Short mmCIF file of C-alpha atoms and ligand atoms in Angstrom, two decimals:
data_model
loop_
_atom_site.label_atom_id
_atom_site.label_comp_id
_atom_site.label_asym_id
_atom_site.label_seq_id
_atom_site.Cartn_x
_atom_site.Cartn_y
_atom_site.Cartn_z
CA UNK A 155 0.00 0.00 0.00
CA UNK A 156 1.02 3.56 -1.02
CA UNK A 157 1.95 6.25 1.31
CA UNK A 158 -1.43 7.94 -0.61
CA UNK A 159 -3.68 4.65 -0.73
CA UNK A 160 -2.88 4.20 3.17
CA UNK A 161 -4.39 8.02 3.46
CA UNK A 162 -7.15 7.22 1.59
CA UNK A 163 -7.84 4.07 3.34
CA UNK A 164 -7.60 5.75 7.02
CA UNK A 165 -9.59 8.51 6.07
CA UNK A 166 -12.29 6.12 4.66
CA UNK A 167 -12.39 3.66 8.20
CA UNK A 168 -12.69 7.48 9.86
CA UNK A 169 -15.64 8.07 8.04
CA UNK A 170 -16.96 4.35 8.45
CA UNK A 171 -16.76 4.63 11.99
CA UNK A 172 -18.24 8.31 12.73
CA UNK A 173 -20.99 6.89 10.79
CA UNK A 174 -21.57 3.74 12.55
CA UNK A 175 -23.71 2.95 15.52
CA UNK A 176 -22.09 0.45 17.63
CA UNK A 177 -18.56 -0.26 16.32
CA UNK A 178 -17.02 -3.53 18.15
CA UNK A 179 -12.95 -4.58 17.83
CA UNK A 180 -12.32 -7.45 17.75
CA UNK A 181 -8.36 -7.94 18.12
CA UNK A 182 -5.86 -10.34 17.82
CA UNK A 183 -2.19 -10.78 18.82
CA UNK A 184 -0.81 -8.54 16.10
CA UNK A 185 -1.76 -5.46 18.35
CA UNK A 186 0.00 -6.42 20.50
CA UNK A 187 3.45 -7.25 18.35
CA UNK A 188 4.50 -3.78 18.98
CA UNK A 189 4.97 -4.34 22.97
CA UNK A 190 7.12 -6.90 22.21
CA UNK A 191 4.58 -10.28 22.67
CA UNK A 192 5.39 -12.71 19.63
CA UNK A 193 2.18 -13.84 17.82
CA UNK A 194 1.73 -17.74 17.57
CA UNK A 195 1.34 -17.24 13.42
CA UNK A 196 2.81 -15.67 10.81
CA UNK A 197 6.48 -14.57 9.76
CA UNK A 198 7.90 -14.10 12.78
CA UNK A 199 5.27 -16.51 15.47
CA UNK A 200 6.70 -18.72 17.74
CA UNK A 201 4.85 -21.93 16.08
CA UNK A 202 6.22 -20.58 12.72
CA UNK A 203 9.43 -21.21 14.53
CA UNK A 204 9.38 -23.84 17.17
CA UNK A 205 6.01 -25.65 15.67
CA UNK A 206 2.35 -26.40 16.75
CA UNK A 207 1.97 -26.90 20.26
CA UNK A 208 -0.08 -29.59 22.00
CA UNK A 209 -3.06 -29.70 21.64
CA UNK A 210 -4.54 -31.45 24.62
CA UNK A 211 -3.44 -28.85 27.45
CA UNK A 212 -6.87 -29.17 29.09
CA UNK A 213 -7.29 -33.20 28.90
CA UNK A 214 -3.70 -32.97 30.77
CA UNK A 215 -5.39 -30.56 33.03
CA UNK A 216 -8.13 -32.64 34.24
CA UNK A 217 -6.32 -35.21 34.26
CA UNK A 218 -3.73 -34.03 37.05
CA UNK A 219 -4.66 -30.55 38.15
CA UNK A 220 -2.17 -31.09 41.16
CA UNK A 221 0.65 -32.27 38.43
CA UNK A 222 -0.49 -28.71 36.14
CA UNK A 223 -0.17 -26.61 39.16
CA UNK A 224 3.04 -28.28 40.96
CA UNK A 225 4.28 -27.69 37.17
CA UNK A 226 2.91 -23.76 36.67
CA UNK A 227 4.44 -22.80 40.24
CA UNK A 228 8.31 -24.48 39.53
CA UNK A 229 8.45 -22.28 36.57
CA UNK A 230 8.60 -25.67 34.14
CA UNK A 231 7.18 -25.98 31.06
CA UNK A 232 5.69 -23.59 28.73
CA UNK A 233 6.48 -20.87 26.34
CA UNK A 234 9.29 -19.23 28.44
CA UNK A 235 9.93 -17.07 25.65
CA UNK A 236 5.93 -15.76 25.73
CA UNK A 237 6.08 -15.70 29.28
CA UNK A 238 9.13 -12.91 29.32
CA UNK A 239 7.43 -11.14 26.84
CA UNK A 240 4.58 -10.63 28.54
CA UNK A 241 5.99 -10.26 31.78
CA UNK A 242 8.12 -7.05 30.06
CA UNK A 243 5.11 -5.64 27.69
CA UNK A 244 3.76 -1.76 28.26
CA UNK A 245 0.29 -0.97 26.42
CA UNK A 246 1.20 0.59 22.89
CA UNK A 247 -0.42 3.53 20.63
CA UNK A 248 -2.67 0.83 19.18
CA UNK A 249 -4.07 -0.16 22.53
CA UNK A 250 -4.10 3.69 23.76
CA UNK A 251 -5.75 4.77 20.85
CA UNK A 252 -8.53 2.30 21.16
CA UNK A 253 -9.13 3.62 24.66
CA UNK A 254 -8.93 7.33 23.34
CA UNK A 255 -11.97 5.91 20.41
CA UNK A 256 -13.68 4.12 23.19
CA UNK A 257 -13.43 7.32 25.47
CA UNK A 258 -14.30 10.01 22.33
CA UNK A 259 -18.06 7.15 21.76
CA UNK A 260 -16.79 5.68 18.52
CA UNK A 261 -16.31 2.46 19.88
CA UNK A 262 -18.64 0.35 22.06
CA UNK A 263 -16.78 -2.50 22.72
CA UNK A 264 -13.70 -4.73 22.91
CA UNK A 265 -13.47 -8.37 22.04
CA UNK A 266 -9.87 -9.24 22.39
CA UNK A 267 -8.44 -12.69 22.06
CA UNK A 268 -5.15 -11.88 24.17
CA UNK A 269 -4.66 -12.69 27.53
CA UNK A 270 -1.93 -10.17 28.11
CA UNK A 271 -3.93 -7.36 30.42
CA UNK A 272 -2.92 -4.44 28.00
CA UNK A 273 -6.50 -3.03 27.48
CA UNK A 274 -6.91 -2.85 31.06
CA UNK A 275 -3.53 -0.97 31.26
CA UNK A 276 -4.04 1.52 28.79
CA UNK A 277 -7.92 2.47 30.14
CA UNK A 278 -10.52 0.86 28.33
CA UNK A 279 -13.72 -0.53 29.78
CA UNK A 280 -15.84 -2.24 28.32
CA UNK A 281 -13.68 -5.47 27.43
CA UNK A 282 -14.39 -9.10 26.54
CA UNK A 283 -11.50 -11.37 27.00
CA UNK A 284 -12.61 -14.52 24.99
CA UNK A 285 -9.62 -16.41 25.68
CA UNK A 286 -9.10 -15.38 29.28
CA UNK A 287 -6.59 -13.02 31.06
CA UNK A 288 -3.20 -13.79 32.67
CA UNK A 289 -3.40 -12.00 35.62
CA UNK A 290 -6.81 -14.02 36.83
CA UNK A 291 -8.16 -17.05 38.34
CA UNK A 292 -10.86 -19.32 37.57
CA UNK A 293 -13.28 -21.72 39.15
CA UNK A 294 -13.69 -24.26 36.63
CA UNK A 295 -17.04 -25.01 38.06
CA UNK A 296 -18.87 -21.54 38.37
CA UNK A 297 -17.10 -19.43 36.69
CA UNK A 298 -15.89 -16.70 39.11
CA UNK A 299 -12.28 -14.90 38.86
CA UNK A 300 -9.80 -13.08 41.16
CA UNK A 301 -6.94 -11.72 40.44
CA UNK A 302 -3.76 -13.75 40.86
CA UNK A 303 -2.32 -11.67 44.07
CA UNK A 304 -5.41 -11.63 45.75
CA UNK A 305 -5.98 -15.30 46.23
CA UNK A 306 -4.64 -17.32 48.80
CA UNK A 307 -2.92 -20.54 47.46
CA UNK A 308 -2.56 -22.86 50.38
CA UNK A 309 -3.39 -26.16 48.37
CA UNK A 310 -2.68 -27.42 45.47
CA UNK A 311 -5.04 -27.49 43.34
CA UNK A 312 -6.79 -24.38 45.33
CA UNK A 313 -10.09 -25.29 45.36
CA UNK A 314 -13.22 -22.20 45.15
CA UNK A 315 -14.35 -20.79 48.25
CA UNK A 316 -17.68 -20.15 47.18
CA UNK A 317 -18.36 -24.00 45.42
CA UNK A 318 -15.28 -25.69 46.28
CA UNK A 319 -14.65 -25.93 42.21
CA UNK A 320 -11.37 -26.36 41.28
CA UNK A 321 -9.16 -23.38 40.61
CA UNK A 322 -6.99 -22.63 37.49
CA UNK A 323 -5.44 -19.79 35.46
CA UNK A 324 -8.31 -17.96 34.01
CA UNK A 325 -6.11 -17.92 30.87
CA UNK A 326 -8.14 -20.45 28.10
CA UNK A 327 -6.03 -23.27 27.23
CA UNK A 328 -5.77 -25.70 24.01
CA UNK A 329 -9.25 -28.39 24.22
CA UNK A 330 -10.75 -26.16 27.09
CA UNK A 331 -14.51 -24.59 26.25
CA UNK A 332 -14.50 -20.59 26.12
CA UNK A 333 -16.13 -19.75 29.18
CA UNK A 334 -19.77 -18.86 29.06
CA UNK A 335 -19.83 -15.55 30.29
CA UNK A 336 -17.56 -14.25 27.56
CA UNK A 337 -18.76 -16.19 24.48
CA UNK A 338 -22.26 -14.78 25.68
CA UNK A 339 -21.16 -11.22 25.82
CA UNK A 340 -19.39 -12.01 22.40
CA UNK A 341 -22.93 -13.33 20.87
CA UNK A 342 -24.22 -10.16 22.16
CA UNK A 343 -22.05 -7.62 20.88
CA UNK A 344 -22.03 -9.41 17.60
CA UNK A 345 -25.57 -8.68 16.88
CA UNK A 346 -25.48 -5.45 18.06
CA UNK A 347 -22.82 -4.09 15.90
CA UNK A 348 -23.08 -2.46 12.57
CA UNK A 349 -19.31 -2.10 11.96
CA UNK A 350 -16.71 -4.69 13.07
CA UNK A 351 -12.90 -3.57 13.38
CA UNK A 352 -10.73 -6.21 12.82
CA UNK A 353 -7.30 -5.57 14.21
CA UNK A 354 -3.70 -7.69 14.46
CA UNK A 355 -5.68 -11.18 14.01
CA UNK A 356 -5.71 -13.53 11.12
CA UNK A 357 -9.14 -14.53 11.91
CA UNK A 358 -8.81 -18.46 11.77
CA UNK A 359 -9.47 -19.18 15.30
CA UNK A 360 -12.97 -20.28 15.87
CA UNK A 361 -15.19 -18.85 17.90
CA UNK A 362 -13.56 -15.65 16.79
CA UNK A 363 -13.31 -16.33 13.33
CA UNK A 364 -17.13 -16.44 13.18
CA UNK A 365 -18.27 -13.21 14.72
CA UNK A 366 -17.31 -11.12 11.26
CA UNK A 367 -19.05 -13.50 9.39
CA UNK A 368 -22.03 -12.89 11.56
CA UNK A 369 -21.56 -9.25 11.51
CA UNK A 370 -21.38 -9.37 7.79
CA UNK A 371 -24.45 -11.71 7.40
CA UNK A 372 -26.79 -9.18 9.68
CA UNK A 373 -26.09 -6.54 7.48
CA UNK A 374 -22.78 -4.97 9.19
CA UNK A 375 -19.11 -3.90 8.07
CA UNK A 376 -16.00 -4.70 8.63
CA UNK A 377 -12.53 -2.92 8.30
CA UNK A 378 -9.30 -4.90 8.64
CA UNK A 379 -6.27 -3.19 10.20
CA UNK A 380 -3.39 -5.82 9.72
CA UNK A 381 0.02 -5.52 7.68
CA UNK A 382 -0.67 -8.56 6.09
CA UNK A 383 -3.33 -9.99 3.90
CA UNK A 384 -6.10 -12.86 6.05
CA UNK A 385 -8.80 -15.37 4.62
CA UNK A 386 -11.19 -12.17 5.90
CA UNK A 387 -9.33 -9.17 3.90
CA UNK A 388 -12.19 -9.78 1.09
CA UNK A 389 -14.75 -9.12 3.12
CA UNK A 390 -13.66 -5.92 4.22
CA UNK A 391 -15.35 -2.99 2.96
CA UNK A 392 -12.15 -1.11 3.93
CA UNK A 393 -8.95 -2.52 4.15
CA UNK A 394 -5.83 -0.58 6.28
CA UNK A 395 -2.61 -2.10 5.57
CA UNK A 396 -0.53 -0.62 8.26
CA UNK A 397 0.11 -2.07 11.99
CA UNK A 398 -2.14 -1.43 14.48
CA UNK A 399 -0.64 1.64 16.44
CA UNK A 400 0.09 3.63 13.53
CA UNK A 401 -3.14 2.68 11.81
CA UNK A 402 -5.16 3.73 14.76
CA UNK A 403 -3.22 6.45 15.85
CA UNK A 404 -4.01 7.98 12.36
CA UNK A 405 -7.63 6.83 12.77
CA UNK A 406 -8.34 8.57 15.92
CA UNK A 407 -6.80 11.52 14.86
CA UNK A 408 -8.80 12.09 11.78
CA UNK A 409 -11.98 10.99 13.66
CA UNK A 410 -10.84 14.10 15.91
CA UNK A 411 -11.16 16.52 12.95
CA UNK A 412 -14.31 14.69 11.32
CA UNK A 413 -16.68 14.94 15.00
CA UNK A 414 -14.53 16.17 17.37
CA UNK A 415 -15.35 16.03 21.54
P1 NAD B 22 -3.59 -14.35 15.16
O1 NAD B 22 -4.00 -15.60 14.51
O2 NAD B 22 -4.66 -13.42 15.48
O3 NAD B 22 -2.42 -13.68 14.22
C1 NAD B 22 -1.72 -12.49 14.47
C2 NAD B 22 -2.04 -11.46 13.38
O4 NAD B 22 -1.39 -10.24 13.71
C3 NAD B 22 -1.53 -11.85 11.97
O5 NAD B 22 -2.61 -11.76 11.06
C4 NAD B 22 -0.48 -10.78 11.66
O6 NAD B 22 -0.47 -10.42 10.29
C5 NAD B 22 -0.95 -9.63 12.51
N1 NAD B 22 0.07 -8.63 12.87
C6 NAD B 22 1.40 -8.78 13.00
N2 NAD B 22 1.98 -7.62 13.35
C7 NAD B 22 0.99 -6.69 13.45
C8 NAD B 22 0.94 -5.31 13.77
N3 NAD B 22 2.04 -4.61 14.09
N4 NAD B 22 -0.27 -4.69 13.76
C9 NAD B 22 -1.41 -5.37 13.45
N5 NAD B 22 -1.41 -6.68 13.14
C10 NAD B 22 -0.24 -7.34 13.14
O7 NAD B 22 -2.91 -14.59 16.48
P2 NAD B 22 -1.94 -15.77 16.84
O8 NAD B 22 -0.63 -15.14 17.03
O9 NAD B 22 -2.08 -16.86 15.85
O10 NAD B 22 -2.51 -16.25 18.24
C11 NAD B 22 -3.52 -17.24 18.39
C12 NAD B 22 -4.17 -17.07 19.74
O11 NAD B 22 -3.23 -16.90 20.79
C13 NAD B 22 -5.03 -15.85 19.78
O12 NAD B 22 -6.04 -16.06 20.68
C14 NAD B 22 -4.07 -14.84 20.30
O13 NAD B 22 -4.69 -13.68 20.72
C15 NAD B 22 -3.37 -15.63 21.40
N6 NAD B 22 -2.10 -14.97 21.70
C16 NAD B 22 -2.16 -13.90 22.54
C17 NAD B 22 -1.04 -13.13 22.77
C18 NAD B 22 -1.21 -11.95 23.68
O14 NAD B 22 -1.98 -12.02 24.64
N7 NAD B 22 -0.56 -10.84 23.37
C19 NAD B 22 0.18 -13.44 22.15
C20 NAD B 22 0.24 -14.57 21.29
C21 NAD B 22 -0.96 -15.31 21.06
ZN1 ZN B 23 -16.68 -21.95 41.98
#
């Protein structure tokens, strides 16, 4: 993409979005390249590099919870490359503009599919985490979260105080079912929303991969923000191929000059 086309193509998702009436992101790792967290796919992913991971983290789960969380609190295992990374990320311009479109009323809603906390950090609100959060707990059994530091571990596996469920990282792992809550508020925001950003995420992971369809077959639109081409680009009414904090750094700013606060 030109220096021109990418003009053209911010200033038409600006004019996309000040038109729409409840615009939804939906994001993927890619947004969150630029602190630093590898994505799983694409040129430079850790499976691209090291190769597809197991995929029965959950069955292995059940199986042992003890084992998992004896395992999780030595340090072994796992992507200790991923884990750095996200130990060492800072919220970028794409996550700070999305809080500064969310704050202006351009966007509704966040659906993200990272687990890395960086919404939270840079300010936005309304946030659905389909594939869990990092920083949390969760009672396998009902459902309810706590943040990491503020619950007690004193067995292993901790167990919920309010239905003696058994406790795990909130994070959503390989063969494990997206938790209700979220997939719900997913469902929700998919049928509410007219215009559908689709930022940093290659769009083949289901459930995610099926919420633009949806959008699309209710009537809605979608823009993709991603420096490289997905199985969803042709769907796109507009297409911005840029990364995600210059592409929505440039968005909010000419949303500024279109309706400004
Ligand atoms: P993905 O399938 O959504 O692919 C990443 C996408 O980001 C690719 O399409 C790539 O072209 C795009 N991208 C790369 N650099 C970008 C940039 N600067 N700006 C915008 N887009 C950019 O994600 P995945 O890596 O295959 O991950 C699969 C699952 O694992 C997802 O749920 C993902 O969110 C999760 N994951 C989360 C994190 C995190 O929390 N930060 C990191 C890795 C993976
Ligand atoms: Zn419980």
């Amino acid at each position: 993409m030109s220096t021109d086309e990418l003009t053209l193509a911010i200033d038409a998702a600006a004019e996309l979005i000040a038109g729409a009436k409840h615009v939804v992101a939906l994001v993927g790792a890619g947004i969150s390249a630029e602190s630093g967290i590898p994505t799983f796919r694409g040129p430079d992913g850790l499976w691209t590099k090291h190769g597809e991971p197991d995929l029965r983290d959950y069955e292995r789960f059940a199986a042992d919870p003890k084992g998992w969380w004896e395992k999780r609190i030595s340090g072994a295992g796992g992507l200790g490359e991923l884990i750095a990374a996200l130990e060492a990320a800072e919220p970028n311009a794409g996550h700070i503009a999305l809080r500064e479109m969310e704050e202006g009323g351009w966007l509704a809603h966040i659906i993200t599919q990272n687990i890395d906390n960086l919404h939270q950090r840079a300010g936005s609100v309304h946030i659905t985490e389909i594939h869990g959060n990092r920083t949390k707990l969760r009672c396998i059994a009902c459902g309810n979260r706590w943040p990491l530091d503020e619950f007690p571990i004193d067995e292993l596996p901790p167990h919920c105080p309010d239905c003696s469920g058994i406790v795990k990282g909130d994070t959503v792992m390989f063969g494990e079912p997206i938790p209700k809550d979220a997939l719900d508020s997913c469902v929700d925001q998919t049928w509410k929303c007219d215009l559908m950003l689709l930022i940093g995420t290659s769009a083949v992971v289901y459930p995610a991969a099926q919420f633009p369809l949806d959008v699309r077959r209710l009537g809605g639109k979608l823009i993709e923000i991603n420096p490289h081409e997905t199985p969803l680009s042709g769907l796109a009414e507009v297409v911005v191929r840029a990364g995600s904090g210059e592409a929505l750094s440039r968005i909010v700013a000419r949303l500024r000059e279109i309706r400004p606060r």
